Short mmCIF file of C-alpha atoms in Angstrom, two decimals:
data_model
loop_
_atom_site.label_atom_id
_atom_site.label_comp_id
_atom_site.label_asym_id
_atom_site.label_seq_id
_atom_site.Cartn_x
_atom_site.Cartn_y
_atom_site.Cartn_z
CA MET A 362 -0.66 29.23 1.81
CA SER A 363 0.79 26.33 3.82
CA ASN A 364 1.65 22.95 2.28
CA ASP A 365 -1.15 21.41 4.27
CA ASP A 366 -3.55 24.15 2.87
CA GLU A 367 -2.32 23.53 -0.72
CA ILE A 368 -2.95 19.73 -0.39
CA ALA A 369 -6.47 20.36 1.19
CA ALA A 370 -7.30 22.69 -1.66
CA ALA A 371 -6.18 20.12 -4.22
CA VAL A 372 -8.10 17.37 -2.60
CA ALA A 373 -11.12 19.60 -2.50
CA ARG A 374 -10.85 20.34 -6.27
CA HIS A 375 -9.73 16.94 -7.52
CA GLY A 376 -10.65 14.45 -4.77
CA TRP A 377 -7.03 13.48 -4.33
CA GLN A 378 -3.41 14.49 -4.98
CA VAL A 379 -0.28 12.42 -5.65
CA LEU A 380 3.04 13.36 -4.17
CA SER A 381 6.19 12.27 -5.90
CA ILE A 382 9.34 11.73 -3.85
CA THR A 383 12.21 11.51 -6.26
CA ASP A 384 15.17 12.21 -3.96
CA ALA A 385 14.85 8.91 -2.05
CA PRO A 386 17.16 5.90 -2.67
CA GLU A 387 14.11 4.25 -4.33
CA PRO A 388 11.73 6.94 -5.75
CA PHE A 389 8.07 6.56 -4.71
CA LEU A 390 4.66 8.24 -4.97
CA TYR A 391 1.76 8.35 -2.68
CA THR A 392 -1.82 9.74 -2.49
CA CYS A 393 -3.43 12.33 -0.23
CA GLY A 394 -7.14 12.60 -0.09
CA LEU A 395 -8.49 9.14 -0.88
CA THR A 396 -9.67 8.64 2.75
CA THR A 397 -11.19 12.16 2.77
CA THR A 398 -13.00 11.76 -0.57
CA PHE A 399 -13.69 8.01 -1.04
CA SER A 400 -13.24 6.53 2.48
CA HIS A 401 -10.44 4.39 1.04
CA PRO A 402 -6.92 3.94 2.44
CA GLU A 403 -4.17 6.02 0.85
CA LEU A 404 -1.79 4.39 -1.65
CA ILE A 405 2.03 4.33 -1.96
CA ILE A 406 4.07 2.78 -4.75
CA PHE A 407 7.75 2.67 -5.42
CA ASP A 408 8.15 3.81 -9.02
CA PRO A 409 9.04 0.84 -11.38
CA ALA A 410 9.86 3.32 -14.19
CA PRO A 411 9.37 7.05 -14.81
CA ASN A 412 5.72 7.79 -14.81
CA ALA A 413 4.74 4.07 -14.30
CA GLY A 414 3.89 4.58 -10.67
CA TYR A 415 1.72 7.58 -11.47
CA LEU A 416 -0.13 5.64 -14.17
CA ILE A 417 -0.79 2.72 -11.74
CA LEU A 418 -2.05 5.04 -8.94
CA ALA A 419 -4.24 7.02 -11.39
CA ALA A 420 -5.74 3.72 -12.71
CA MET A 421 -6.35 2.62 -9.23
CA VAL A 422 -8.00 5.87 -8.23
CA GLU A 423 -10.13 5.77 -11.20
CA GLY A 424 -11.25 2.36 -10.22
CA ILE A 425 -12.07 3.67 -6.68
CA ARG A 426 -14.03 6.50 -8.16
CA ASN A 427 -16.03 3.85 -10.09
CA GLY A 428 -16.71 1.77 -6.92
CA ARG A 429 -13.79 -0.67 -6.96
CA SER A 430 -11.89 -1.05 -3.70
CA PHE A 431 -8.30 -2.17 -3.12
CA ALA A 432 -8.63 -2.04 0.69
CA GLN A 433 -8.16 -5.74 1.18
CA ARG A 434 -4.68 -7.26 1.24
CA GLY A 435 -4.22 -9.37 -1.87
CA GLU A 436 -3.62 -9.41 -5.64
CA TYR A 437 -5.67 -7.33 -8.09
CA ASP A 438 -5.83 -7.83 -11.84
CA ARG A 439 -6.72 -5.54 -14.68
CA VAL A 440 -5.56 -2.34 -12.89
CA LEU A 441 -3.80 -1.50 -16.15
CA ILE A 442 -4.19 -3.22 -19.51
CA GLU A 443 -2.03 -6.12 -18.42
CA GLY A 444 -0.43 -7.44 -15.27
CA ASN A 445 -1.49 -7.56 -11.58
CA VAL A 446 -0.64 -5.50 -8.66
CA ALA A 447 -0.78 -6.60 -5.01
CA VAL A 448 -1.47 -4.50 -1.94
CA ARG A 449 -0.58 -4.82 1.76
CA ASP A 450 -1.13 -2.50 4.74
CA VAL A 451 1.65 -0.04 5.49
CA HIS A 452 2.73 -0.61 9.05
CA PRO A 453 2.16 2.59 11.24
CA THR A 454 5.92 2.57 12.22
CA GLN A 455 6.63 3.36 8.43
CA HIS A 456 4.29 6.35 8.18
CA GLU A 457 6.46 9.09 9.40
CA PHE A 458 9.32 8.11 6.95
CA TYR A 459 7.15 7.67 3.83
CA LEU A 460 3.85 9.42 4.31
CA GLY A 461 4.65 12.73 5.93
CA CYS A 462 2.37 14.93 3.81
CA ALA A 463 -0.51 12.42 4.28
CA MET A 464 0.05 12.60 7.87
CA GLY A 465 0.04 16.40 7.72
CA HIS A 466 -3.28 16.28 5.75
CA PHE A 467 -4.81 14.06 8.37
CA ARG A 468 -3.59 16.40 11.12
CA HIS A 469 -4.97 19.44 9.07
CA MET A 470 -8.38 17.67 8.76
CA GLY A 471 -8.52 17.03 12.55
CA ARG A 472 -7.97 13.22 12.08
CA ILE A 473 -4.71 12.64 13.84
CA GLY A 474 -3.79 9.02 14.16
CA GLN A 475 -6.39 7.91 11.64
CA LEU A 476 -4.01 7.43 8.62
CA LYS A 477 -4.39 4.10 6.87
CA ALA A 478 -2.25 3.28 3.77
CA LEU A 479 -1.64 0.50 1.43
CA GLN A 480 1.64 -0.29 -0.45
CA VAL A 481 1.04 -1.17 -4.01
CA TYR A 482 3.52 -3.76 -5.32
CA TRP A 483 4.39 -4.58 -8.85
CA PRO A 484 5.48 -8.01 -9.85
CA ASP A 485 8.72 -9.40 -11.49
CA SER A 486 8.59 -10.82 -14.98
CA LYS A 487 7.31 -14.11 -13.62
CA GLY A 488 4.39 -12.57 -11.71
CA ARG A 489 6.13 -12.76 -8.25
CA PHE A 490 5.97 -9.99 -5.71
CA PRO A 491 8.69 -9.01 -3.19
CA PHE A 492 6.92 -10.81 -0.37
CA GLN A 493 6.88 -14.12 -2.22
CA PRO A 494 9.57 -16.65 -2.51
CA HIS A 495 12.02 -16.33 -5.53
CA CYS A 496 10.94 -12.92 -6.52
CA ASP A 497 13.59 -11.35 -8.81
CA GLU A 498 16.20 -9.67 -6.66
CA ASP A 499 16.07 -6.36 -8.49
CA VAL A 500 12.37 -6.12 -8.12
CA TYR A 501 12.62 -7.08 -4.48
CA MET A 502 15.21 -4.46 -3.80
CA ALA A 503 13.38 -1.69 -5.58
CA GLN A 504 10.35 -2.07 -3.37
CA PRO A 505 11.10 -1.77 0.30
CA ARG A 506 8.56 -3.76 2.49
CA LEU A 507 6.54 -1.14 4.30
CA ASP A 508 4.19 -3.85 5.69
CA VAL A 509 6.90 -4.78 8.13
CA ALA A 510 7.19 -3.07 11.47
CA LEU A 511 10.35 -1.11 12.10
CA PRO A 512 12.15 -2.09 15.35
CA PRO A 513 12.57 0.80 17.87
CA GLU A 514 16.34 1.16 17.28
CA GLU A 515 15.82 1.52 13.53
CA ILE A 516 13.10 4.12 14.06
CA GLU A 517 15.61 6.11 16.25
CA ASP A 518 18.28 5.74 13.62
CA LEU A 519 15.99 6.96 10.93
CA ARG A 520 14.76 9.91 13.00
CA GLY A 521 18.36 11.01 13.61
CA GLU A 522 19.14 10.55 9.91
CA PHE A 523 16.20 12.63 8.77
CA GLY A 524 16.32 15.15 11.68
CA SER A 525 12.87 14.23 12.96
#
């Protein structure tokens, strides 16, 4: 069974799957299947602490199951017991470097080029997000901005680095 088949089977069973990328400079997690099951963009989050990213995504997916949407850019409260998250669209130039299995899932489902994803941001201790002025530098550095387009020369460099 191929990786695409395994993801499709997990989505058919559970409605979604989370993929954890732990070998990146900033570990991250993302979903596959939200679009297929709930007509909601996929979600990606850089992990603030071990298992924290999964808990945030799981809470958001539970909200989506219950009719909540995170599809609009903005801040959302009460995702977990306390604290807000914010979401912004992932720019399509970032997809191949961060959402490879989601792209494969869309290809497997015959929906090439239809991937939409949202980056989930967590705030610093003062409630500021990486796209806001005066965000804590450590929090800013831990969450690369995927809502920003990559310039062509950076795309080529990254493709060379990853052997794409």
